[in-house]
GROMACS .gro file of C-alpha atoms in nm:
model
  121
    1UNK     CA    1  -1.640   0.576   0.829
    2UNK     CA    2  -1.289   0.591   0.685
    3UNK     CA    3  -1.168   0.734   0.357
    4UNK     CA    4  -0.830   0.645   0.207
    5UNK     CA    5  -0.683   0.854  -0.075
    6UNK     CA    6  -0.377   0.745  -0.272
    7UNK     CA    7  -0.156   0.967  -0.484
    8UNK     CA    8   0.178   0.959  -0.662
    9UNK     CA    9   0.119   0.709  -0.940
   10UNK     CA   10   0.236   0.764  -1.293
   11UNK     CA   11   0.465   0.649  -1.572
   12UNK     CA   12   0.827   0.562  -1.496
   13UNK     CA   13   1.106   0.391  -1.688
   14UNK     CA   14   1.251   0.056  -1.579
   15UNK     CA   15   1.507   0.108  -1.305
   16UNK     CA   16   1.340   0.428  -1.193
   17UNK     CA   17   1.175   0.520  -0.865
   18UNK     CA   18   0.834   0.640  -0.754
   19UNK     CA   19   0.677   0.725  -0.419
   20UNK     CA   20   0.311   0.667  -0.344
   21UNK     CA   21   0.123   0.816  -0.052
   22UNK     CA   22  -0.201   0.723   0.122
   23UNK     CA   23  -0.381   0.949   0.367
   24UNK     CA   24  -0.663   0.827   0.590
   25UNK     CA   25  -0.945   1.042   0.722
   26UNK     CA   26  -1.267   0.987   0.915
   27UNK     CA   27  -1.312   0.755   1.212
   28UNK     CA   28  -0.954   0.640   1.249
   29UNK     CA   29  -0.952   0.487   1.594
   30UNK     CA   30  -0.924   0.111   1.620
   31UNK     CA   31  -0.734   0.005   1.308
   32UNK     CA   32  -0.383  -0.120   1.366
   33UNK     CA   33  -0.239  -0.212   1.026
   34UNK     CA   34  -0.207  -0.020   0.702
   35UNK     CA   35  -0.058  -0.142   0.379
   36UNK     CA   36  -0.046  -0.171   0.004
   37UNK     CA   37  -0.179  -0.420  -0.247
   38UNK     CA   38  -0.158  -0.417  -0.624
   39UNK     CA   39  -0.353  -0.564  -0.912
   40UNK     CA   40  -0.204  -0.613  -1.257
   41UNK     CA   41  -0.420  -0.669  -1.566
   42UNK     CA   42  -0.563  -1.020  -1.568
   43UNK     CA   43  -0.429  -1.103  -1.223
   44UNK     CA   44  -0.563  -1.123  -0.870
   45UNK     CA   45  -0.497  -0.847  -0.623
   46UNK     CA   46  -0.182  -0.929  -0.427
   47UNK     CA   47  -0.012  -0.804  -0.115
   48UNK     CA   48   0.278  -0.564  -0.161
   49UNK     CA   49   0.346  -0.499   0.206
   50UNK     CA   50   0.204  -0.361   0.527
   51UNK     CA   51   0.302  -0.178   0.842
   52UNK     CA   52   0.191  -0.205   1.203
   53UNK     CA   53   0.082   0.148   1.277
   54UNK     CA   54   0.188   0.155   1.642
   55UNK     CA   55   0.535   0.006   1.608
   56UNK     CA   56   0.635   0.072   1.248
   57UNK     CA   57   0.720  -0.294   1.186
   58UNK     CA   58   0.687  -0.384   0.819
   59UNK     CA   59   0.622  -0.691   0.609
   60UNK     CA   60   0.684  -0.729   0.234
   61UNK     CA   61   0.603  -0.970  -0.041
   62UNK     CA   62   0.905  -1.160  -0.172
   63UNK     CA   63   0.868  -0.997  -0.512
   64UNK     CA   64   0.943  -0.649  -0.374
   65UNK     CA   65   1.179  -0.717  -0.082
   66UNK     CA   66   1.489  -0.502  -0.105
   67UNK     CA   67   1.328  -0.267  -0.357
   68UNK     CA   68   1.017  -0.124  -0.188
   69UNK     CA   69   0.993   0.049   0.149
   70UNK     CA   70   0.682   0.134   0.352
   71UNK     CA   71   0.692   0.416   0.604
   72UNK     CA   72   0.436   0.615   0.799
   73UNK     CA   73   0.364   0.959   0.938
   74UNK     CA   74   0.138   0.903   1.236
   75UNK     CA   75   0.060   1.270   1.288
   76UNK     CA   76  -0.101   1.297   0.944
   77UNK     CA   77  -0.233   0.937   0.922
   78UNK     CA   78  -0.031   0.887   0.607
   79UNK     CA   79   0.173   0.594   0.481
   80UNK     CA   80   0.416   0.591   0.192
   81UNK     CA   81   0.543   0.334  -0.053
   82UNK     CA   82   0.886   0.412  -0.194
   83UNK     CA   83   0.949   0.197  -0.499
   84UNK     CA   84   1.304   0.166  -0.631
   85UNK     CA   85   1.452  -0.036  -0.917
   86UNK     CA   86   1.112  -0.062  -1.080
   87UNK     CA   87   1.046  -0.340  -1.328
   88UNK     CA   88   0.780  -0.373  -1.598
   89UNK     CA   89   0.616  -0.646  -1.390
   90UNK     CA   90   0.551  -0.388  -1.119
   91UNK     CA   91   0.294  -0.228  -1.349
   92UNK     CA   92  -0.040  -0.240  -1.167
   93UNK     CA   93  -0.305  -0.042  -0.990
   94UNK     CA   94  -0.181   0.009  -0.634
   95UNK     CA   95  -0.437   0.014  -0.352
   96UNK     CA   96  -0.396   0.136   0.003
   97UNK     CA   97  -0.569  -0.051   0.285
   98UNK     CA   98  -0.634   0.007   0.654
   99UNK     CA   99  -0.722  -0.288   0.876
  100UNK     CA  100  -0.850  -0.361   1.220
  101UNK     CA  101  -0.701  -0.698   1.312
  102UNK     CA  102  -0.732  -0.933   1.605
  103UNK     CA  103  -0.413  -1.137   1.591
  104UNK     CA  104  -0.396  -1.235   1.221
  105UNK     CA  105  -0.772  -1.213   1.162
  106UNK     CA  106  -0.888  -0.912   0.961
  107UNK     CA  107  -1.203  -0.790   1.132
  108UNK     CA  108  -1.250  -0.481   0.917
  109UNK     CA  109  -1.066  -0.353   0.608
  110UNK     CA  110  -1.098  -0.024   0.424
  111UNK     CA  111  -0.970   0.031   0.071
  112UNK     CA  112  -0.856   0.332  -0.125
  113UNK     CA  113  -0.960   0.389  -0.485
  114UNK     CA  114  -0.622   0.293  -0.631
  115UNK     CA  115  -0.352   0.470  -0.828
  116UNK     CA  116  -0.199   0.350  -1.155
  117UNK     CA  117   0.173   0.275  -1.176
  118UNK     CA  118   0.312   0.200  -1.521
  119UNK     CA  119   0.673   0.091  -1.571
  120UNK     CA  120   0.768   0.107  -1.937
  121UNK     CA  121   1.049   0.226  -2.161
   0.00000   0.00000   0.00000
């Protein structure tokens, strides 16, 4: 069993920055990718980005490339999402995920409870 807990959400003005964190606990062996998704009101949940836990290699959605950065702290099983140059369209609930993958197939995925990010003047 794995538990993921996100923190760091809140209200920020356009152009501002925010850093989210996600800490995993429980049976952590076996998963090899962690990442972030978001879901805005009335929209489907979409990928923000992810990170290969062993290598640190990252992947980002086109909508956030150049603005968002994912990093990890392996010792504490924590990943971070640094969001810069925030736009109103970034407003969403942000969810952390941890995956066990075989190649590109997701064999098992765990989700956090989500944290609200609101970008508004």
